[in-house]
Coordinates of C-alpha atoms and ligand atoms in Angstrom, one line a residue:
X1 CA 146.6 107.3 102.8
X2 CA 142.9 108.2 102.8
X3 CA 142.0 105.2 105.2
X4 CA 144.8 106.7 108.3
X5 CA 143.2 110.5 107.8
X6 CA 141.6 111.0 110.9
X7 CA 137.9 111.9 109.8
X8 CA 136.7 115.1 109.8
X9 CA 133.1 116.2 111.9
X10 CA 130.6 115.8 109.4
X11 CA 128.8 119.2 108.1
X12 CA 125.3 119.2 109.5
X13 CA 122.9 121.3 107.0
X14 CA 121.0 124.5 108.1
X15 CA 117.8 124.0 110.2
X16 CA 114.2 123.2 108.3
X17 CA 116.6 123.0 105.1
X18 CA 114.4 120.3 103.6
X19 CA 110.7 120.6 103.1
X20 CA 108.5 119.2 105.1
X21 CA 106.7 117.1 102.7
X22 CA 110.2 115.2 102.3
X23 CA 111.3 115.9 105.7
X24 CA 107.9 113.4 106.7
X25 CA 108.7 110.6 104.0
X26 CA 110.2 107.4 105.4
X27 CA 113.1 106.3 102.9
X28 CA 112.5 103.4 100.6
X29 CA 114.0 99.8 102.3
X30 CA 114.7 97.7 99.4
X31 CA 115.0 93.9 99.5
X32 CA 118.4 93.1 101.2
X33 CA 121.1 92.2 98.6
X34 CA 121.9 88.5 98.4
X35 CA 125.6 89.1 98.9
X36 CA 125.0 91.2 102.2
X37 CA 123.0 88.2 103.4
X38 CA 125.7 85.6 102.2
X39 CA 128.2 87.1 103.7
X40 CA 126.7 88.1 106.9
X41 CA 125.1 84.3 107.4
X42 CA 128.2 82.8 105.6
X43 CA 125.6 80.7 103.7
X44 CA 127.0 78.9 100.3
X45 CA 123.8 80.0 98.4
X46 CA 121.3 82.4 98.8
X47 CA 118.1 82.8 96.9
X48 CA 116.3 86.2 96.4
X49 CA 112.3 85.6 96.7
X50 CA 111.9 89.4 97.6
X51 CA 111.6 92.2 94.9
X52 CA 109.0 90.3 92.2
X53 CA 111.9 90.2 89.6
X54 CA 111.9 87.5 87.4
X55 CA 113.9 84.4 88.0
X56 CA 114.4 84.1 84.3
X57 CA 116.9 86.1 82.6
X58 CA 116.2 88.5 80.4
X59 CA 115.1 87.4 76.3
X60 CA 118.3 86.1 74.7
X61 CA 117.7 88.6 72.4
X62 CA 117.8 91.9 74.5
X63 CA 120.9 90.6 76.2
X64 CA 122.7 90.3 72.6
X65 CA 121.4 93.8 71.8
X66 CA 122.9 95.1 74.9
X67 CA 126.5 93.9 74.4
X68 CA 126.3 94.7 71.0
X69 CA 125.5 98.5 72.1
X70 CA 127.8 98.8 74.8
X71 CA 130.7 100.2 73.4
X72 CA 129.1 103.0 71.5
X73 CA 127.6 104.7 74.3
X74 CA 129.4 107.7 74.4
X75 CA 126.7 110.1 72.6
X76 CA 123.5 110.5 75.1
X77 CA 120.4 108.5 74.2
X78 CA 117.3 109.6 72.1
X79 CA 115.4 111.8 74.8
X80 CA 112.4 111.2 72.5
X81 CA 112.5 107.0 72.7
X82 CA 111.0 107.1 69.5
X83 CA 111.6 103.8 68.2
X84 CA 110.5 102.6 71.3
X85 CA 107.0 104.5 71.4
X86 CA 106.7 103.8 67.8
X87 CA 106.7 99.9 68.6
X88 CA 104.6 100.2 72.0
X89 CA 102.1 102.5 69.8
X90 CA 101.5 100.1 67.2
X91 CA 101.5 96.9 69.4
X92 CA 99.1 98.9 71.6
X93 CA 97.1 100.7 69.3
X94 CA 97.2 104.3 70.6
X95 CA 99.3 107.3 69.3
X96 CA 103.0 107.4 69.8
X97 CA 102.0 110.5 71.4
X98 CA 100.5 109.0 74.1
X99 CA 103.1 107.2 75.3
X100 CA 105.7 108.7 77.9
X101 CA 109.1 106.4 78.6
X102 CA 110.3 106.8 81.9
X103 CA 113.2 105.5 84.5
X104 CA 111.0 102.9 85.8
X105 CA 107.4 103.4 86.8
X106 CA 109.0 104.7 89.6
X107 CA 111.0 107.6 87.5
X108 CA 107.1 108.3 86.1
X109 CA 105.3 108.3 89.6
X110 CA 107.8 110.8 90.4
X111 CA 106.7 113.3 87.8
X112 CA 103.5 112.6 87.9
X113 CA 103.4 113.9 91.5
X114 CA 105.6 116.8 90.4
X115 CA 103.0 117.9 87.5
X116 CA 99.9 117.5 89.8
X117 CA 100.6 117.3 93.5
X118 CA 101.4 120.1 96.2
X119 CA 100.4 121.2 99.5
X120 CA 96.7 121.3 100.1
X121 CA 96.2 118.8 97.2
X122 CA 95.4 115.4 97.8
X123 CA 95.9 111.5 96.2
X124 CA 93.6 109.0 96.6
X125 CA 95.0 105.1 96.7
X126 CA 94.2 102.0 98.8
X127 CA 96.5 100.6 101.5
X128 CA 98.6 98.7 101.7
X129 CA 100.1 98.9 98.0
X130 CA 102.6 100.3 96.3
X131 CA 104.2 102.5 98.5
X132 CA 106.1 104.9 96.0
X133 CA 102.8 106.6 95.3
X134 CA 102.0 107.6 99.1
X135 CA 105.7 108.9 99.2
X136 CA 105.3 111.0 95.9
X137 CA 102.2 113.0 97.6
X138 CA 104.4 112.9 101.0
X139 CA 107.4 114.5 98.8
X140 CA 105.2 117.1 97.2
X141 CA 102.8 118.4 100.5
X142 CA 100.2 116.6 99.2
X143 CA 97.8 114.4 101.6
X144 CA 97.2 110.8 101.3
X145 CA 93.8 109.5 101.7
X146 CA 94.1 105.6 102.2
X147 CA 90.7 103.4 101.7
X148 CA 91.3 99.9 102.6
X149 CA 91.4 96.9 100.6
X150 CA 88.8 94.8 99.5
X151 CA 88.7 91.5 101.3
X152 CA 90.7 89.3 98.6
X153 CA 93.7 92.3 98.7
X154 CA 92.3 93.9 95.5
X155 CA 91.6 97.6 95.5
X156 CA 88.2 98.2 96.5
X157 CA 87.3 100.4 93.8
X158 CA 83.9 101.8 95.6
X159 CA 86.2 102.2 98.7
X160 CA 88.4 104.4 96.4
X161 CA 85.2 106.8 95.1
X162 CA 84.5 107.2 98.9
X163 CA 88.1 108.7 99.4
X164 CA 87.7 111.4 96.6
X165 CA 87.3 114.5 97.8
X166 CA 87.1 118.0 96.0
X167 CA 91.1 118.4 96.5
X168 CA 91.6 115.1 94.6
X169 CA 93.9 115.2 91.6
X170 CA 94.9 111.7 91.2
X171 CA 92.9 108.4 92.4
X172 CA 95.4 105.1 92.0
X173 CA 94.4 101.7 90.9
X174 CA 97.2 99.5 91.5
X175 CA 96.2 96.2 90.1
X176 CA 97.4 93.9 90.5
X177 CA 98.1 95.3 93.7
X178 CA 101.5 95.2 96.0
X179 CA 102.0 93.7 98.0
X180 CA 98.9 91.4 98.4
X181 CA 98.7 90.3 94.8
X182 CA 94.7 90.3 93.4
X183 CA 93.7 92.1 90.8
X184 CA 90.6 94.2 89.9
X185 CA 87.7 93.1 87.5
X186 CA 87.7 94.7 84.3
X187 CA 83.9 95.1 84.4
X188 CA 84.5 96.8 88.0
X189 CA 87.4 99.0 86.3
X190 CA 84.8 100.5 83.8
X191 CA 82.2 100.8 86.6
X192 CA 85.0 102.6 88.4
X193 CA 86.4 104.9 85.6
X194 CA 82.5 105.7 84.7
X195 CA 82.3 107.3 88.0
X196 CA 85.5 109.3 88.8
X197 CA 84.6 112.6 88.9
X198 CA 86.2 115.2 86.1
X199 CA 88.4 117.1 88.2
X200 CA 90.3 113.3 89.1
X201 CA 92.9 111.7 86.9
X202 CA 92.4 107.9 86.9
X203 CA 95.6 106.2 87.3
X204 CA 96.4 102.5 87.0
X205 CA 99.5 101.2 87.7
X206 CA 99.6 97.3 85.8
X207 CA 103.1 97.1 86.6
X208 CA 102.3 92.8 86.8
X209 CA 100.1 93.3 83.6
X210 CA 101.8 90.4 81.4
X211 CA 100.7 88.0 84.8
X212 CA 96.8 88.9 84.4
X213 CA 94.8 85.5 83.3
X214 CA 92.8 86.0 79.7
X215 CA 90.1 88.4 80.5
X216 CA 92.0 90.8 82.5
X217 CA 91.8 94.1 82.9
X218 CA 94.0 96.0 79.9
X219 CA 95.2 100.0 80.4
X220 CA 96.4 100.8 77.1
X221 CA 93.2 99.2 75.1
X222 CA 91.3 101.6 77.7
X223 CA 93.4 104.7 76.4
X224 CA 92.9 103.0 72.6
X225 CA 89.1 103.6 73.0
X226 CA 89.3 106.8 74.6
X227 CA 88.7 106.3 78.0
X228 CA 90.5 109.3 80.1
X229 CA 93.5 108.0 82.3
X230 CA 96.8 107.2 82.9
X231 CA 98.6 103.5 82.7
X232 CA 101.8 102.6 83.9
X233 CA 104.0 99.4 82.8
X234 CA 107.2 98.2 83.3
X235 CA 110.2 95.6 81.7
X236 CA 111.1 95.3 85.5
X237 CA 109.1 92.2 86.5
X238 CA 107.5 89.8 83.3
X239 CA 110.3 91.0 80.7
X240 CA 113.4 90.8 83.4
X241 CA 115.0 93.9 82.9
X242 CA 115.0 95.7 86.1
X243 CA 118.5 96.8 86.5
X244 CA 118.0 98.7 83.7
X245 CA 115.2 100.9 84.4
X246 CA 112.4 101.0 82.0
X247 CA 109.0 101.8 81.9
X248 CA 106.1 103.7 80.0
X249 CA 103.0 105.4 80.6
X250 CA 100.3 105.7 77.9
X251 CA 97.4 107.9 78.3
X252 CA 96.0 111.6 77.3
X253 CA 98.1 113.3 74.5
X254 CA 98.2 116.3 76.5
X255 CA 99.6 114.2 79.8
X256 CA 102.6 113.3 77.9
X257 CA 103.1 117.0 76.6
X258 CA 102.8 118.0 80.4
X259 CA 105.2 115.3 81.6
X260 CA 107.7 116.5 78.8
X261 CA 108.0 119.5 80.7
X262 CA 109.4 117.8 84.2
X263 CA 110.9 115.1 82.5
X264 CA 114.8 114.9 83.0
X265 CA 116.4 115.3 79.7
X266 CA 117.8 112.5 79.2
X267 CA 116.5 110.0 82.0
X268 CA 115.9 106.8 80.0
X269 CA 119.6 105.3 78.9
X270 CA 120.3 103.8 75.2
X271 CA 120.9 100.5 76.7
X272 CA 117.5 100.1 78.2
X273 CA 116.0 101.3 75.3
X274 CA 117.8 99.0 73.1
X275 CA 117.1 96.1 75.4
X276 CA 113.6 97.0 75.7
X277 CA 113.0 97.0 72.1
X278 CA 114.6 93.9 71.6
X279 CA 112.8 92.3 74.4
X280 CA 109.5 93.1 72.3
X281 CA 110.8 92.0 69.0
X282 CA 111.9 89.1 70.4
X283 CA 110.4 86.1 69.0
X284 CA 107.0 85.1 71.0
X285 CA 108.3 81.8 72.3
X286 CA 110.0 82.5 75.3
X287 CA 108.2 85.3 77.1
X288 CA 105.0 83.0 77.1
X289 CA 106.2 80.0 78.4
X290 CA 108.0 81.7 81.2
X291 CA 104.6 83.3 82.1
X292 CA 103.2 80.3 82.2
X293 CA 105.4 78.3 84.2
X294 CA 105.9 81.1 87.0
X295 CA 101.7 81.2 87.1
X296 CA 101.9 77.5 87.3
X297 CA 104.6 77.6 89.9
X298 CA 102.7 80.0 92.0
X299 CA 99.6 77.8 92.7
X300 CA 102.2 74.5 93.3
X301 CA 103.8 77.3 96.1
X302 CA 100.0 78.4 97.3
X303 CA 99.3 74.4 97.8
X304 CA 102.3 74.0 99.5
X305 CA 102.2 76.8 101.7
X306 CA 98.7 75.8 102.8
X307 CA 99.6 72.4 103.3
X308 CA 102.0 73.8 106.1
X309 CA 99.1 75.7 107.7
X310 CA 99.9 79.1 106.0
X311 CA 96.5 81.1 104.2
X312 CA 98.1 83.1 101.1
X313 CA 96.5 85.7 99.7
X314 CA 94.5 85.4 95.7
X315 CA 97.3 86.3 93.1
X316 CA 96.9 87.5 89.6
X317 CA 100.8 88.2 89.9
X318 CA 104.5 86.7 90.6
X319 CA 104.4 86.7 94.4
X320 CA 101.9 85.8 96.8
X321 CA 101.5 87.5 100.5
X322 CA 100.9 85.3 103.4
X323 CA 99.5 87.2 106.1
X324 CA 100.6 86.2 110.1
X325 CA 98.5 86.7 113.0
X326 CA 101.1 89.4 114.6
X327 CA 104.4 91.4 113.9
X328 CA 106.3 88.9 116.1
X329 CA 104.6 85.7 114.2
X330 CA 105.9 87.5 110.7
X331 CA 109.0 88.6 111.8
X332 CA 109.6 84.8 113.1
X333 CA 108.9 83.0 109.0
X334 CA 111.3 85.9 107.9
X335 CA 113.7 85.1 110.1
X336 CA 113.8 81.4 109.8
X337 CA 113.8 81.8 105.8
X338 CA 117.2 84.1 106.0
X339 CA 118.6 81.3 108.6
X340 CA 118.0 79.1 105.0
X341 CA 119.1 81.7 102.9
X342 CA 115.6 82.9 101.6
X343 CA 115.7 86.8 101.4
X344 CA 111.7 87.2 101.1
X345 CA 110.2 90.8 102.0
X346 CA 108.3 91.8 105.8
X347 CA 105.3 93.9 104.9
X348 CA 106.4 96.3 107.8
X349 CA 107.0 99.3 105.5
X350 CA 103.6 98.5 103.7
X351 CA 101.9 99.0 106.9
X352 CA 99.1 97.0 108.4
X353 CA 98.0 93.9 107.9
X354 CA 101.2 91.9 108.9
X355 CA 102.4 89.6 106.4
X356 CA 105.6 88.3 104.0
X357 CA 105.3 88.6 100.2
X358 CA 107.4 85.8 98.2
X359 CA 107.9 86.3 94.7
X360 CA 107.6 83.5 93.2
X361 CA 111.2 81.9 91.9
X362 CA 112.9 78.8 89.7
X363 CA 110.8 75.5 91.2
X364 CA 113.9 74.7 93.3
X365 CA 114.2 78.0 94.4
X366 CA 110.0 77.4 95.4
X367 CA 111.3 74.2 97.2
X368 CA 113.8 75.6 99.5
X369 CA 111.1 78.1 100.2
X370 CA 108.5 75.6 101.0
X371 CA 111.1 73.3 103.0
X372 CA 112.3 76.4 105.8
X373 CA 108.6 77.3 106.5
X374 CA 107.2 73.6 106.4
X375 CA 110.3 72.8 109.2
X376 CA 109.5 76.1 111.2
X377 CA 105.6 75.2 110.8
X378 CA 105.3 71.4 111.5
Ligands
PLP401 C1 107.7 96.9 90.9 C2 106.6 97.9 90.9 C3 106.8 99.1 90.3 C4 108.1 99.6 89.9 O1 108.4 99.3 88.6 P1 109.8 100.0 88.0 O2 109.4 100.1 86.6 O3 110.8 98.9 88.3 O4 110.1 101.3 88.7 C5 105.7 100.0 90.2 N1 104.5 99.6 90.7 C6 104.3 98.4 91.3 C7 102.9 98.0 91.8 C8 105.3 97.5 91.4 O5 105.2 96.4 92.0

């Protein structure tokens, strides 16, 4: 039997086998699974504020479309996503053309930094955010330059100009940003894109887009008027289909023939396609109202926090980021929420300032939340 065979030394690969730009990149920690925690804790429930994923499921609609597509999955998917980029195109008004479908914006990031990023090239972002795209340069050789946030945890966009340099190839907007939560001004974002130099690619990632209040800033009707740069969006957070893995970029003709040529062949499955275009056809009650109430929920979860001494950060998203005096102080709330069962996510990996982020959950979910800090607080 496998388990009594007595293991065997595990192979060690040859020295310097892996690059250094990987060898340098700190692996991604994700949110800790809620039955790790049950288990570990023996806790009867267990709620997962940690990852920005919706605490709705996903459109009734998309659901039926996926069951009614899972037996018939033995042919591989339409590399193309046409359908898909049809729909997005006409909802969006740009070309189908312009529109790239990845694995995620995560699968995109990735080939992004493949098509544009190598050793003595360089990525401008702001910091903290979202940390795939300082590992993407790290993968590729490429350097990071960081500019730090404006004041409210928004990019600071004249911050970001500063940090372009001649080896520049990409200069990231990620807004609203993770983990802090604010958003950029549209009026900035044209200021901003006005003054990128040529040899930069804009890039904003609007991966809480559907969150934004009326006004907001908008990627793809940026790309509709011809503005030169490339927007990423997801059905991982408002549309509740992370599991499946589906996001798109829209921008430059010519990016999305470039990207055709790192893409994997066939790296977007049939079932997220199927459950993405459902998602969109779907009716437009539900989506809205879920918005709404998670927007709602979010200030109710701002008041309380407050009311128990805490300071969150402005949020134009589905989490907000309370940021502690010190590592201990943070690692302390984070603690005492998992000793309730609230998984909620240490800003550690992020890097400076010290904080938690809690995505924002079901009202009772909010509650249990509000109830372990206000008892560790008081
Ligand atoms: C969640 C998140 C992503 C990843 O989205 P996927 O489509 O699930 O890969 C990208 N950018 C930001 C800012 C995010 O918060």
């Amino acid at each position: 039997m496998l388990a009594c065979r007595a293991m065997a030394d595990d192979p060690k690969l040859p020295d310097d086998w892996v690059r250094p730009g990987p060898a340098g990149v700190r692996p991604y920690v994700p949110g800790r699974p809620v039955e790790e925690v049950q288990r570990e804790r023996g806790l009867e429930q267990v709620v997962k504020l940690a990852s920005n994923e919706s605490p709705f499921p996903p459109a009734p609609e998309a659901v039926a479309a996926l069951e009614a597509c899972s037996a018939d999955q033995r042919l591989y998917p339409d590399p193309g996503c046409w359908e898909l980029r049809d729909l997005l195109a006409g909802r969006l008004g740009v070309t189908t053309a312009q529109i790239t479908v990845g694995a995620g914006i995560d699968g995109l990031i990735k080939y992004l930094g493949i098509l544009a990023l190598g050793p003595g090239d360089a990525l401008a972002m702001s910091w903290p955010s979202f940390v795939q795209w300082r590992a993407v340069a790290g993968i590729q050789g490429a350097r990071v330059d960081a500019a730090p946030l404006a004041s409210d945890g928004s990019c600071d966009l004249d911050g970001l100009l500063a940090a372009i340099r001649p080896e520049t190839k990409m200069v990231v907007v990620v807004s609203p940003n993770n983990p802090t939560g604010a958003a950029v001004e549209s009026g900035d974002l044209d200021r901003f894109l006005d003054a990128v130099p040529d040899h930069v690619l804009p890039v904003l990632d609007e991966a809480y887009f559907e969150f934004l209040p009326a006004g907001g800033h908008d990627g793809a009707a940026l790309v509709a008027s011809g503005r030169r740069l490339a927007v990423l969006r997801t059905f991982s957070k408002a549309y509740a289909l992370a599991g499946l893995r589906i996001g798109y970029l829209v921008g430059p003709e010519q990016l999305s023939q470039e990207l055709a040529r790192v893409r994997n062949a066939f790296d977007v499955t049939g079932p997220s396609q199927v459950a993405a275009l459902a998602s969109l056809r779907a009716p437009g009650t539900g989506l809205a109202e879920r918005l709404d109430l998670i927007r709602a929920e979010r200030e109710r979860v701002r008041a309380g926090l407050e009311d128990s001494g805490m300071t969150p950060l402005p949020s134009d998203a589905n989490f907000l980021f309370v940021p502690f005096a010190d590592e201990g102080e943070a690692a302390g709330a984070i603690e005492r929420l998992m000793a309730a069962g609230v998984i909620v996510r240490g800003t550690g990996p992020f890097g400076a300032p010290e904080g938690v982020r809690i995505t924002i959950g079901l009202p009772e979910e909010n509650d249990r939340m509000l109830a372990a800090l206000a008892a560790s607080t008081g």
